[in-house]
PDB file of C-alpha atoms in Angstrom:
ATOM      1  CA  UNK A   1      78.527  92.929 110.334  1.00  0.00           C
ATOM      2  CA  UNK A   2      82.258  93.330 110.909  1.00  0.00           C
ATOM      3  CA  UNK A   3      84.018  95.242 108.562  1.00  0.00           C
ATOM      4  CA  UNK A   4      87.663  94.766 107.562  1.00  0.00           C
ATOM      5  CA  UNK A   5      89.707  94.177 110.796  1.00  0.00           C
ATOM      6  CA  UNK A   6      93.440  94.719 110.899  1.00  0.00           C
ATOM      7  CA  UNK A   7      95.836  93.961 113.740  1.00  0.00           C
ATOM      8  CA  UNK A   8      97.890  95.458 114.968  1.00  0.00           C
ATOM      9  CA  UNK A   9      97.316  98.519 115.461  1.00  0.00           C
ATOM     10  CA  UNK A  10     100.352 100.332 116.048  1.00  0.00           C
ATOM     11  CA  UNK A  11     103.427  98.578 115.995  1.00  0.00           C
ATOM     12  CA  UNK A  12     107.308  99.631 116.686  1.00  0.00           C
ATOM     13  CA  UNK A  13     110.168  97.699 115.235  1.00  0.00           C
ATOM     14  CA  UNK A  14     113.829  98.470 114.204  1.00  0.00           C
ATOM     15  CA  UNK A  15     115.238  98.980 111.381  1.00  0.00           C
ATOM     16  CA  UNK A  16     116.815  95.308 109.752  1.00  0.00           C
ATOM     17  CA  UNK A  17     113.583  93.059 111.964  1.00  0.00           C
ATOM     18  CA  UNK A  18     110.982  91.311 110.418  1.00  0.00           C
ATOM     19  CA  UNK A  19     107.181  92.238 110.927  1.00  0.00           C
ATOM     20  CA  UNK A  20     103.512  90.450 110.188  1.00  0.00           C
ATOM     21  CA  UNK A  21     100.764  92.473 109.878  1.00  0.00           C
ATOM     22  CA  UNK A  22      97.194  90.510 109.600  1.00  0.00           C
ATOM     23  CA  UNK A  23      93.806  91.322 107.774  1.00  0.00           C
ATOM     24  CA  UNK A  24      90.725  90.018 108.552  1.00  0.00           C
ATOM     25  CA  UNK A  25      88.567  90.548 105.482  1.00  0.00           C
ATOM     26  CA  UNK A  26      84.549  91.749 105.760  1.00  0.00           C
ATOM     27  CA  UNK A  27      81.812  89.055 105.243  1.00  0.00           C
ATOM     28  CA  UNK A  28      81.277  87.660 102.322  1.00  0.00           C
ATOM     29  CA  UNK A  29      84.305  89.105 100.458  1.00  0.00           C
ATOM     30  CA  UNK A  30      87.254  86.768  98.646  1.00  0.00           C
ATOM     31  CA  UNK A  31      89.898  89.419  97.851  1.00  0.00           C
ATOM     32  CA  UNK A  32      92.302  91.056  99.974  1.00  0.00           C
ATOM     33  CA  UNK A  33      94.620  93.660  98.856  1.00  0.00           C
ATOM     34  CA  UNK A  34      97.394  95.429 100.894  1.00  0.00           C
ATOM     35  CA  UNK A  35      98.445  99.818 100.440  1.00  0.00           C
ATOM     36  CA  UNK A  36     101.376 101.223 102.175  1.00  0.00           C
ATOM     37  CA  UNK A  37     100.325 104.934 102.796  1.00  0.00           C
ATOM     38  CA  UNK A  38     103.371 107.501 103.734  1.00  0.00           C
ATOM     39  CA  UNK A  39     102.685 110.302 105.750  1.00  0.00           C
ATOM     40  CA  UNK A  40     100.790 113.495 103.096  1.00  0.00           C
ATOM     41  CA  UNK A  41     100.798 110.806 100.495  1.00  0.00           C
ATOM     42  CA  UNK A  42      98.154 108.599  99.180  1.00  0.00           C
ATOM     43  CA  UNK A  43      97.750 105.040  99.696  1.00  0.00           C
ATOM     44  CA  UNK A  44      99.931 102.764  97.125  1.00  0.00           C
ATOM     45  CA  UNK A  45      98.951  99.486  95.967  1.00  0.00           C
ATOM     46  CA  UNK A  46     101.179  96.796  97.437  1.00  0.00           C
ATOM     47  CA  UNK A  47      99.629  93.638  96.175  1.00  0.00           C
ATOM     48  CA  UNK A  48      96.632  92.085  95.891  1.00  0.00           C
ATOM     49  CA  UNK A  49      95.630  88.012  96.757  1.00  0.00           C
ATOM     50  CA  UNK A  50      92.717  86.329  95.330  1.00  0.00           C
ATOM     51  CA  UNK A  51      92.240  82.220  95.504  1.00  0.00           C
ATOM     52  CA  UNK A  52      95.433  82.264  97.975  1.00  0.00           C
ATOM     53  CA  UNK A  53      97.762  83.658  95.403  1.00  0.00           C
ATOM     54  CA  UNK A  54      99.121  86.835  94.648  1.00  0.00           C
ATOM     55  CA  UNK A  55      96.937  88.071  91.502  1.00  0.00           C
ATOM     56  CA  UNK A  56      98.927  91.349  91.340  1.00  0.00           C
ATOM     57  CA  UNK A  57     101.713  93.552  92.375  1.00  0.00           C
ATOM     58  CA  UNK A  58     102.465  96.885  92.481  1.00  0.00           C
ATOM     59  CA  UNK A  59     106.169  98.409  92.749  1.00  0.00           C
ATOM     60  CA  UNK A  60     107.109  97.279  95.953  1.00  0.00           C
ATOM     61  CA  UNK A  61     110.754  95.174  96.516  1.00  0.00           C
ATOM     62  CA  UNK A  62     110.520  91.363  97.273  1.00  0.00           C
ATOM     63  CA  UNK A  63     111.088  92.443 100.711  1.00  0.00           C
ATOM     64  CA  UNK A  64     107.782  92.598 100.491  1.00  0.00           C
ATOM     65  CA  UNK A  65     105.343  89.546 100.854  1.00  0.00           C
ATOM     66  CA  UNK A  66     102.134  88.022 101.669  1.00  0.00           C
ATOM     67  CA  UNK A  67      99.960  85.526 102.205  1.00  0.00           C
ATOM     68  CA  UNK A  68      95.929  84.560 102.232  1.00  0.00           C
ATOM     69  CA  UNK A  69      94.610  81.811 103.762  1.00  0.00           C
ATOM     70  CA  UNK A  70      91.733  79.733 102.844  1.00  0.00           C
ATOM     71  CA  UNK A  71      89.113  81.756 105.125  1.00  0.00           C
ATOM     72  CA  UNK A  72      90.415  83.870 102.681  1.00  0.00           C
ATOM     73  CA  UNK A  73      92.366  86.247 105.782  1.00  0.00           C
ATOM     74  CA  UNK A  74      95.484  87.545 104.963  1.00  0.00           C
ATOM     75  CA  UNK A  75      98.862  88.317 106.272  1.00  0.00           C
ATOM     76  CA  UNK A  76     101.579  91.005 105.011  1.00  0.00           C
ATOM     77  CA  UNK A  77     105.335  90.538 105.675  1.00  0.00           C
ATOM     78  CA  UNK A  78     108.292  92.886 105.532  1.00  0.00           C
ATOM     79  CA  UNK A  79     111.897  91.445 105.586  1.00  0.00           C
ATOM     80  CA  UNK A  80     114.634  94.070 106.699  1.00  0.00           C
ATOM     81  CA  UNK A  81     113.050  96.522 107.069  1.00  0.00           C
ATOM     82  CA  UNK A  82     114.161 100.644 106.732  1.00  0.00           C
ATOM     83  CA  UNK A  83     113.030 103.498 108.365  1.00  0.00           C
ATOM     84  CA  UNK A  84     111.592 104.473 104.812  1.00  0.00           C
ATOM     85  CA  UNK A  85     109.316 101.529 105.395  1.00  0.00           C
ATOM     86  CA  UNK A  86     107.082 103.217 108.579  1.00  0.00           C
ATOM     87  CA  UNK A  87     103.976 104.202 107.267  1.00  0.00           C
ATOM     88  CA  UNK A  88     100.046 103.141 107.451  1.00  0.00           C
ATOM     89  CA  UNK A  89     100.007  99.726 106.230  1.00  0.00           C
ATOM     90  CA  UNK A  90      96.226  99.351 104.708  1.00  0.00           C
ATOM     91  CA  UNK A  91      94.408  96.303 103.964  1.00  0.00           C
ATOM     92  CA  UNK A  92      91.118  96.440 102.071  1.00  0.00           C
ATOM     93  CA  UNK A  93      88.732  93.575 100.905  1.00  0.00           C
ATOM     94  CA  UNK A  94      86.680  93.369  97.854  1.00  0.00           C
ATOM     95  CA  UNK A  95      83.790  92.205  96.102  1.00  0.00           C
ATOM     96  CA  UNK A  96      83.346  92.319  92.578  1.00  0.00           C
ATOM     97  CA  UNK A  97      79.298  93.001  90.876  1.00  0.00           C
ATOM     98  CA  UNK A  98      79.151  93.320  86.736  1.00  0.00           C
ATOM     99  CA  UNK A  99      82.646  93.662  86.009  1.00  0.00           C
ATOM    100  CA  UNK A 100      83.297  96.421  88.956  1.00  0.00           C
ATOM    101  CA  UNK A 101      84.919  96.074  91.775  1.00  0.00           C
ATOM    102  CA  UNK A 102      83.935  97.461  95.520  1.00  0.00           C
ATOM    103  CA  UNK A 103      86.751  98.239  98.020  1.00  0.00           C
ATOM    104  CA  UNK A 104      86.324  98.029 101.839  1.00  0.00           C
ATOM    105  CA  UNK A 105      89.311  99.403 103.617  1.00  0.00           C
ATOM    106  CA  UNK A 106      90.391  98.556 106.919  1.00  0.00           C
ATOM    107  CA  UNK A 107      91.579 100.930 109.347  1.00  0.00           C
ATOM    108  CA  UNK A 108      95.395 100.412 109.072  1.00  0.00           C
ATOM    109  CA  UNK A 109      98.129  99.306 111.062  1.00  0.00           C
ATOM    110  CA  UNK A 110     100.782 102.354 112.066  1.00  0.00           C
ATOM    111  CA  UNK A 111     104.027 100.724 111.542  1.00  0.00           C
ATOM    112  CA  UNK A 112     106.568 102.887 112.968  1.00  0.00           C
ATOM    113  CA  UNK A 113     110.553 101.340 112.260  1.00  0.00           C
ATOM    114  CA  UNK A 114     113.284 103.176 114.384  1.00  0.00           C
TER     115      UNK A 114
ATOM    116  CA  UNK B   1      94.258 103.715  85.416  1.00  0.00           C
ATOM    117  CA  UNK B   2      93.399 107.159  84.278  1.00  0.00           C
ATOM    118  CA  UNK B   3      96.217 109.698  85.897  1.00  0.00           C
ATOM    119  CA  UNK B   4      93.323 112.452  87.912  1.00  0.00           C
ATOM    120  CA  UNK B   5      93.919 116.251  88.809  1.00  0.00           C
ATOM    121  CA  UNK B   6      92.697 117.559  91.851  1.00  0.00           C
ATOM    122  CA  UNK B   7      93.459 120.804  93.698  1.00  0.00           C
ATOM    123  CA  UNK B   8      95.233 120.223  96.889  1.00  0.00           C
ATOM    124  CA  UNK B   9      93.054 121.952  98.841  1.00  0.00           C
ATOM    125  CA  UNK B  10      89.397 123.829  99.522  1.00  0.00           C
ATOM    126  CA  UNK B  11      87.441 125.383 102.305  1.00  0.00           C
ATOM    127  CA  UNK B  12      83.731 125.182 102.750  1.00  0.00           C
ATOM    128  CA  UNK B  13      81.072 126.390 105.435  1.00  0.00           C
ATOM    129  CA  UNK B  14      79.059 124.185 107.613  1.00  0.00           C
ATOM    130  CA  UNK B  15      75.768 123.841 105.626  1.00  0.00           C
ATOM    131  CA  UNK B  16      76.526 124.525 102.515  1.00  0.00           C
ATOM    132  CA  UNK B  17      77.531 122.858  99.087  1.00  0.00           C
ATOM    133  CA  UNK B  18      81.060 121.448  98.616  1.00  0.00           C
ATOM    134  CA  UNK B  19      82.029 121.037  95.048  1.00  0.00           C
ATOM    135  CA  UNK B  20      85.750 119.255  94.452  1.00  0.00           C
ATOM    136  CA  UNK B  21      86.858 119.047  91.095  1.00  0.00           C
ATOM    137  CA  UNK B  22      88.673 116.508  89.523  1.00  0.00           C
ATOM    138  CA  UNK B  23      90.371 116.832  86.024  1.00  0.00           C
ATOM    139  CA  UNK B  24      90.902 112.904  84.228  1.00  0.00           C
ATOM    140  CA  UNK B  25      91.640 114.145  80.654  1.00  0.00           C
ATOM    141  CA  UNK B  26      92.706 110.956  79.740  1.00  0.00           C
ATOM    142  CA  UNK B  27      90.777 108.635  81.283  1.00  0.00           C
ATOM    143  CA  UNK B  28      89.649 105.882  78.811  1.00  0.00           C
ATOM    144  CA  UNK B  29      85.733 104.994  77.876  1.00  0.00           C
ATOM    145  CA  UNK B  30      85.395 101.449  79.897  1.00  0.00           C
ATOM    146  CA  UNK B  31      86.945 103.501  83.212  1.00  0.00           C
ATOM    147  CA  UNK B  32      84.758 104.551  85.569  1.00  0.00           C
ATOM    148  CA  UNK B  33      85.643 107.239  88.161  1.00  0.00           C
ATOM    149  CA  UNK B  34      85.245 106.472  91.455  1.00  0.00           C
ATOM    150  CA  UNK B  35      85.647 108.939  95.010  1.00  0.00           C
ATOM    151  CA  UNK B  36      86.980 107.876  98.290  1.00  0.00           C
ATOM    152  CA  UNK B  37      87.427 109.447 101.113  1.00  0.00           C
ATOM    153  CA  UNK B  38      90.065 109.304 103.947  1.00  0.00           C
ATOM    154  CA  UNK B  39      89.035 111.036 107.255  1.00  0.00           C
ATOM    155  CA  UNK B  40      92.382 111.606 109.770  1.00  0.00           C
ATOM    156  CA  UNK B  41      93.602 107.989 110.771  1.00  0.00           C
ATOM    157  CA  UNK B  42      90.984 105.872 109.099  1.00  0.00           C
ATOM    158  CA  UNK B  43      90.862 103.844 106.164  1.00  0.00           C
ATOM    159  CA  UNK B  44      89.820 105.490 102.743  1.00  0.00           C
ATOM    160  CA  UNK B  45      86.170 105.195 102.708  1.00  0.00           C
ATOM    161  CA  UNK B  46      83.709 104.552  99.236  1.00  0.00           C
ATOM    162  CA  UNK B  47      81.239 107.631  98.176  1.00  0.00           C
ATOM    163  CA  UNK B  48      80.599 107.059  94.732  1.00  0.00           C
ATOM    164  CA  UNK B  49      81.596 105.915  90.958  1.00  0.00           C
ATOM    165  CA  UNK B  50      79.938 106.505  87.901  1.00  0.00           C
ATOM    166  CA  UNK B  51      80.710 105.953  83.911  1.00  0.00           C
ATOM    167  CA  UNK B  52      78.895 108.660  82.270  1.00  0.00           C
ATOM    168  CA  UNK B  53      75.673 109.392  83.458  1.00  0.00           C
ATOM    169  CA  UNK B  54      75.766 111.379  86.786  1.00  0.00           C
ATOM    170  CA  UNK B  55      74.698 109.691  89.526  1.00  0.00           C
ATOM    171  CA  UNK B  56      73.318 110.209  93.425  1.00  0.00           C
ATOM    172  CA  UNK B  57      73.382 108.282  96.577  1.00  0.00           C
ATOM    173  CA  UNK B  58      73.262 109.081 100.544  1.00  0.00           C
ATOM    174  CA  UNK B  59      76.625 110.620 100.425  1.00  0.00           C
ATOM    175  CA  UNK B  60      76.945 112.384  97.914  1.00  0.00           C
ATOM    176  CA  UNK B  61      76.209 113.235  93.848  1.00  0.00           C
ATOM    177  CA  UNK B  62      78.137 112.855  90.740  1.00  0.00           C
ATOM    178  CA  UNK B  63      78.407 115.144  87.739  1.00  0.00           C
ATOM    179  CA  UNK B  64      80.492 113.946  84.829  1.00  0.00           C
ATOM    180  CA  UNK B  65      80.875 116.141  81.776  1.00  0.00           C
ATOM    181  CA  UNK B  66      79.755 115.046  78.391  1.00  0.00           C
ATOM    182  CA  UNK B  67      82.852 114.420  77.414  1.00  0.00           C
ATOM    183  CA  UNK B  68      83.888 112.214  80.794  1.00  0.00           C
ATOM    184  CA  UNK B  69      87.030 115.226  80.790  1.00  0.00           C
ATOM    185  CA  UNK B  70      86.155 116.238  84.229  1.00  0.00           C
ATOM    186  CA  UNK B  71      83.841 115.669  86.840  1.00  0.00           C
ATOM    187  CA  UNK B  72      82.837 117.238  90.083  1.00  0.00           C
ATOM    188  CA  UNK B  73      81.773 115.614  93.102  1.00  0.00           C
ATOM    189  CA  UNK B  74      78.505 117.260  95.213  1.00  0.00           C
ATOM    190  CA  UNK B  75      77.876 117.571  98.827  1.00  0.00           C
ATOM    191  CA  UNK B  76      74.994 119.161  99.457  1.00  0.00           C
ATOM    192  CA  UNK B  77      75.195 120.167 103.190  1.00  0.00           C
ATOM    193  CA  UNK B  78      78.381 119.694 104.152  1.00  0.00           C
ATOM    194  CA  UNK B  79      78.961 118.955 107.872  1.00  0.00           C
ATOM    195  CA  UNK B  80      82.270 118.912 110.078  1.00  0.00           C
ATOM    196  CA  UNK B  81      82.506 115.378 110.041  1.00  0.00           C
ATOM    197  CA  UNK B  82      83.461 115.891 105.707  1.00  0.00           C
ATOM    198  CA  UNK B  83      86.666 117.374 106.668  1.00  0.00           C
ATOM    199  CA  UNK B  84      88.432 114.879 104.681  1.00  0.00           C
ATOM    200  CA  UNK B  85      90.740 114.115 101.944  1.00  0.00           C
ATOM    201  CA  UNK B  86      88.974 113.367  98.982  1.00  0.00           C
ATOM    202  CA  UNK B  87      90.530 111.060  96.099  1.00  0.00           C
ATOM    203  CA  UNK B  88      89.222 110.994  92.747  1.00  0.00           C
ATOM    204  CA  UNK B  89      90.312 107.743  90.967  1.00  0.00           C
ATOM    205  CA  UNK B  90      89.577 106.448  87.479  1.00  0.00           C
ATOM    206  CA  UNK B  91      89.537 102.241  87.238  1.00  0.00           C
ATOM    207  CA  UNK B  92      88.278 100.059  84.723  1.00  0.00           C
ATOM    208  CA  UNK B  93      87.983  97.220  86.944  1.00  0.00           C
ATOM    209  CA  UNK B  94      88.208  94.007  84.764  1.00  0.00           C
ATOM    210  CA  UNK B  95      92.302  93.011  84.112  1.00  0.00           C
ATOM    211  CA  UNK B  96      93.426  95.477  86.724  1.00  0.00           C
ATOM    212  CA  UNK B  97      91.565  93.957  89.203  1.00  0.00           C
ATOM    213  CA  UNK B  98      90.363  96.744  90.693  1.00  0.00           C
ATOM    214  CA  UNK B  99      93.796  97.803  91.671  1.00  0.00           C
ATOM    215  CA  UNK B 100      93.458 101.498  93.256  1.00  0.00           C
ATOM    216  CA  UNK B 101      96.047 104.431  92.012  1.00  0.00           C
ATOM    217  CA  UNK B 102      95.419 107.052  94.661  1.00  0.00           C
ATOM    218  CA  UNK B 103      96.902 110.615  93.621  1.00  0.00           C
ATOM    219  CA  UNK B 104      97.490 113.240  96.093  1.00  0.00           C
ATOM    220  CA  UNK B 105      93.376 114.028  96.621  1.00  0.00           C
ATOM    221  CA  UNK B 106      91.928 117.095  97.595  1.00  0.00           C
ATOM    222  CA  UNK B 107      92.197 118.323 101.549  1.00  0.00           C
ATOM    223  CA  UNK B 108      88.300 119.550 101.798  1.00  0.00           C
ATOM    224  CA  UNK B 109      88.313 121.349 105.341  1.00  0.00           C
ATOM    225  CA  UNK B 110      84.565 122.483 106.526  1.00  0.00           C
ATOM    226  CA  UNK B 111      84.513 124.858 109.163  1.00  0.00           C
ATOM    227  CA  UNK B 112      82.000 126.333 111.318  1.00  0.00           C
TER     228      UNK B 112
END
Protein backbone atom coordinates (compact mmCIF):
# COMPACT_ATOMS: atom_id res chain seq x y z
CA UNK A 1 0.00 0.00 0.00
CA UNK A 2 1.37 3.34 -1.18
CA UNK A 3 1.82 5.81 1.26
CA UNK A 4 1.56 9.57 0.72
CA UNK A 5 3.40 10.42 -2.57
CA UNK A 6 4.61 13.92 -3.32
CA UNK A 7 6.15 15.23 -6.52
CA UNK A 8 8.45 16.79 -7.05
CA UNK A 9 11.02 16.14 -5.35
CA UNK A 10 13.38 18.84 -5.47
CA UNK A 11 12.56 21.73 -7.35
CA UNK A 12 14.54 25.18 -8.25
CA UNK A 13 12.72 28.32 -9.15
CA UNK A 14 13.42 32.13 -8.90
CA UNK A 15 12.42 34.41 -6.89
CA UNK A 16 8.88 36.37 -8.40
CA UNK A 17 7.81 32.55 -10.55
CA UNK A 18 5.03 30.57 -9.80
CA UNK A 19 5.32 26.83 -8.58
CA UNK A 20 2.78 23.58 -8.16
CA UNK A 21 3.65 21.13 -5.93
CA UNK A 22 1.26 17.82 -5.99
CA UNK A 23 0.17 15.24 -3.23
CA UNK A 24 -0.99 12.05 -3.78
CA UNK A 25 -2.80 11.04 -0.61
CA UNK A 26 -2.47 7.17 1.01
CA UNK A 27 -5.41 4.71 0.45
CA UNK A 28 -8.34 5.15 1.88
CA UNK A 29 -7.72 8.65 3.33
CA UNK A 30 -10.06 11.99 2.42
CA UNK A 31 -7.94 14.79 3.94
CA UNK A 32 -4.94 16.39 2.75
CA UNK A 33 -3.12 18.99 4.57
CA UNK A 34 0.00 20.97 3.42
CA UNK A 35 3.37 22.19 6.20
CA UNK A 36 6.07 24.40 5.01
CA UNK A 37 9.14 23.27 7.14
CA UNK A 38 12.29 25.88 7.23
CA UNK A 39 15.54 24.62 7.67
CA UNK A 40 16.11 23.76 12.12
CA UNK A 41 12.46 24.58 12.36
CA UNK A 42 9.45 22.48 12.66
CA UNK A 43 6.89 21.87 10.18
CA UNK A 44 4.01 24.74 10.07
CA UNK A 45 0.57 24.14 9.15
CA UNK A 46 -0.24 25.71 5.79
CA UNK A 47 -3.76 24.60 5.18
CA UNK A 48 -5.72 21.84 5.23
CA UNK A 49 -8.59 20.54 2.33
CA UNK A 50 -11.31 18.23 3.11
CA UNK A 51 -14.52 17.65 0.56
CA UNK A 52 -12.41 19.85 -2.09
CA UNK A 53 -12.39 22.92 0.04
CA UNK A 54 -10.09 24.51 2.21
CA UNK A 55 -11.40 23.51 5.88
CA UNK A 56 -8.55 25.50 7.50
CA UNK A 57 -5.67 27.82 7.36
CA UNK A 58 -2.86 28.56 9.15
CA UNK A 59 -0.79 31.99 8.90
CA UNK A 60 0.40 31.80 5.59
CA UNK A 61 -0.21 35.02 2.89
CA UNK A 62 -2.80 34.48 0.02
CA UNK A 63 0.19 33.90 -1.99
CA UNK A 64 -0.45 30.85 -0.84
CA UNK A 65 -3.10 28.38 -2.35
CA UNK A 66 -4.43 25.05 -3.03
CA UNK A 67 -6.48 22.78 -4.39
CA UNK A 68 -8.00 18.95 -3.93
CA UNK A 69 -9.50 17.15 -6.41
CA UNK A 70 -12.22 14.70 -6.25
CA UNK A 71 -9.79 11.51 -5.96
CA UNK A 72 -9.33 13.59 -3.20
CA UNK A 73 -5.26 14.45 -4.53
CA UNK A 74 -4.13 17.68 -3.96
CA UNK A 75 -2.10 20.45 -5.35
CA UNK A 76 -0.22 23.48 -3.48
CA UNK A 77 0.53 26.80 -5.27
CA UNK A 78 2.85 29.67 -4.51
CA UNK A 79 2.45 33.03 -6.41
CA UNK A 80 5.69 35.29 -6.33
CA UNK A 81 7.52 33.72 -4.66
CA UNK A 82 10.77 34.95 -2.14
CA UNK A 83 13.75 33.40 -1.27
CA UNK A 84 12.13 33.23 2.34
CA UNK A 85 9.74 30.84 0.69
CA UNK A 86 12.51 27.71 0.00
CA UNK A 87 11.91 25.23 2.42
CA UNK A 88 10.43 21.44 2.68
CA UNK A 89 7.03 21.75 1.46
CA UNK A 90 5.11 18.67 3.37
CA UNK A 91 1.93 17.15 2.51
CA UNK A 92 0.28 14.67 4.87
CA UNK A 93 -3.11 12.76 4.59
CA UNK A 94 -5.47 11.82 7.26
CA UNK A 95 -7.97 9.66 8.60
CA UNK A 96 -10.05 10.40 11.39
CA UNK A 97 -11.30 7.16 14.15
CA UNK A 98 -13.53 8.39 17.43
CA UNK A 99 -13.02 11.94 17.24
CA UNK A 100 -8.99 11.63 16.61
CA UNK A 101 -7.28 12.22 13.89
CA UNK A 102 -4.17 10.08 12.26
CA UNK A 103 -1.54 11.92 10.15
CA UNK A 104 0.47 10.25 7.32
CA UNK A 105 3.17 12.51 6.06
CA UNK A 106 4.67 12.42 2.82
CA UNK A 107 8.19 12.78 2.19
CA UNK A 108 8.36 16.47 1.04
CA UNK A 109 9.20 18.37 -1.85
CA UNK A 110 12.69 20.60 -1.40
CA UNK A 111 11.72 23.80 -2.90
CA UNK A 112 14.75 25.77 -3.29
CA UNK A 113 13.89 29.74 -4.81
CA UNK A 114 17.11 31.64 -5.96
CA UNK B 1 -3.26 23.27 20.80
CA UNK B 2 -1.41 22.89 24.01
CA UNK B 3 2.08 25.06 23.64
CA UNK B 4 4.87 21.72 24.65
CA UNK B 5 8.49 22.05 26.19
CA UNK B 6 11.08 19.91 25.09
CA UNK B 7 14.86 20.08 25.55
CA UNK B 8 16.63 20.69 22.36
CA UNK B 9 18.72 18.02 22.59
CA UNK B 10 19.89 14.38 24.24
CA UNK B 11 22.38 11.64 23.68
CA UNK B 12 21.77 7.99 24.23
CA UNK B 13 23.79 4.61 23.72
CA UNK B 14 22.97 1.95 21.29
CA UNK B 15 20.89 -0.50 23.42
CA UNK B 16 19.73 1.25 25.93
CA UNK B 17 16.59 3.30 27.15
CA UNK B 18 15.89 6.77 25.67
CA UNK B 19 13.64 8.85 27.78
CA UNK B 20 12.61 12.53 26.11
CA UNK B 21 10.68 14.68 28.15
CA UNK B 22 8.11 16.87 27.24
CA UNK B 23 6.62 19.63 29.55
CA UNK B 24 2.58 20.66 28.29
CA UNK B 25 1.58 22.55 31.49
CA UNK B 26 -1.25 23.81 29.90
CA UNK B 27 -2.53 21.43 27.84
CA UNK B 28 -6.36 21.14 28.25
CA UNK B 29 -8.36 17.74 29.44
CA UNK B 30 -10.01 16.69 25.84
CA UNK B 31 -6.14 17.09 24.26
CA UNK B 32 -4.35 14.27 23.76
CA UNK B 33 -0.54 14.29 23.29
CA UNK B 34 0.73 12.82 20.50
CA UNK B 35 4.84 12.06 19.31
CA UNK B 36 6.21 12.22 15.88
CA UNK B 37 9.19 11.74 14.66
CA UNK B 38 11.26 13.29 11.77
CA UNK B 39 14.38 11.25 10.69
CA UNK B 40 16.96 13.59 8.30
CA UNK B 41 14.95 14.35 4.98
CA UNK B 42 11.80 12.39 5.60
CA UNK B 43 8.45 13.21 6.53
CA UNK B 44 7.52 13.39 10.35
CA UNK B 45 6.57 9.95 11.18
CA UNK B 46 3.53 8.76 14.00
CA UNK B 47 4.84 6.84 17.35
CA UNK B 48 2.23 7.36 19.70
CA UNK B 49 -0.70 9.53 21.50
CA UNK B 50 -2.37 8.98 24.56
CA UNK B 51 -5.01 11.02 26.95
CA UNK B 52 -4.21 9.90 30.32
CA UNK B 53 -3.55 6.48 30.77
CA UNK B 54 -0.01 5.50 29.53
CA UNK B 55 0.08 3.56 26.76
CA UNK B 56 2.53 0.98 24.58
CA UNK B 57 2.90 -0.04 21.05
CA UNK B 58 5.85 -1.45 18.66
CA UNK B 59 7.63 1.79 18.80
CA UNK B 60 7.58 2.95 21.66
CA UNK B 61 5.70 3.62 25.37
CA UNK B 62 3.94 6.46 26.91
CA UNK B 63 4.01 7.74 30.46
CA UNK B 64 1.75 10.65 31.30
CA UNK B 65 1.74 12.06 34.81
CA UNK B 66 -1.34 12.10 36.92
CA UNK B 67 -1.81 15.34 36.41
CA UNK B 68 -1.34 15.16 32.28
CA UNK B 69 1.62 18.18 33.31
CA UNK B 70 4.28 16.23 31.64
CA UNK B 71 4.93 13.18 29.99
CA UNK B 72 7.89 11.19 28.85
CA UNK B 73 8.20 9.16 25.91
CA UNK B 74 10.10 5.41 26.26
CA UNK B 75 12.37 3.62 23.96
CA UNK B 76 13.43 0.72 25.26
CA UNK B 77 16.46 -0.30 23.09
CA UNK B 78 17.27 2.38 21.23
CA UNK B 79 19.01 1.68 17.88
CA UNK B 80 20.91 4.08 15.34
CA UNK B 81 18.17 4.25 13.10
CA UNK B 82 16.19 6.59 16.35
CA UNK B 83 18.54 9.32 15.70
CA UNK B 84 15.75 11.60 15.14
CA UNK B 85 13.98 14.67 16.06
CA UNK B 86 11.30 13.97 18.25
CA UNK B 87 8.09 16.35 18.51
CA UNK B 88 5.80 16.22 21.29
CA UNK B 89 2.41 17.78 20.28
CA UNK B 90 -0.81 18.22 22.24
CA UNK B 91 -4.25 18.18 19.82
CA UNK B 92 -7.69 17.79 20.65
CA UNK B 93 -8.65 16.73 17.33
CA UNK B 94 -12.42 17.60 16.87
CA UNK B 95 -12.79 21.66 15.63
CA UNK B 96 -9.10 21.90 14.94
CA UNK B 97 -9.19 19.30 12.67
CA UNK B 98 -6.35 17.73 13.63
CA UNK B 99 -4.28 20.66 12.65
CA UNK B 100 -0.52 19.88 13.87
CA UNK B 101 1.54 22.79 15.91
CA UNK B 102 5.04 21.37 15.76
CA UNK B 103 7.50 23.17 18.34
CA UNK B 104 11.13 22.96 18.00
CA UNK B 105 11.27 18.92 19.21
CA UNK B 106 13.97 17.28 20.79
CA UNK B 107 17.32 16.25 18.57
CA UNK B 108 17.68 12.51 20.20
CA UNK B 109 21.18 11.39 18.71
CA UNK B 110 22.05 7.48 19.55
CA UNK B 111 25.46 6.60 19.10
CA UNK B 112 27.41 3.54 19.11
Amino acid sequence: DAGVTQSPTHLIKTRGQQVTLRCSPKSGHDTVSWYQQALGQGPQFIFQYYEEEERQRGNFPDRFSGHQFPNYSSELNVNALLLGDSALYLCASSWRTRGLYGYTFGSGTRLTVV
Amino acid sequence: DAKTTQPPSMDCAEGRAANLPCNHSTISGNEYVYWYRQIHSQGPQYIIHGLKNNETNEMASLIITEDRKSSTLILPHATLRDTAVYYCIGNAGGTSYGKLTFGQGTILTVHP
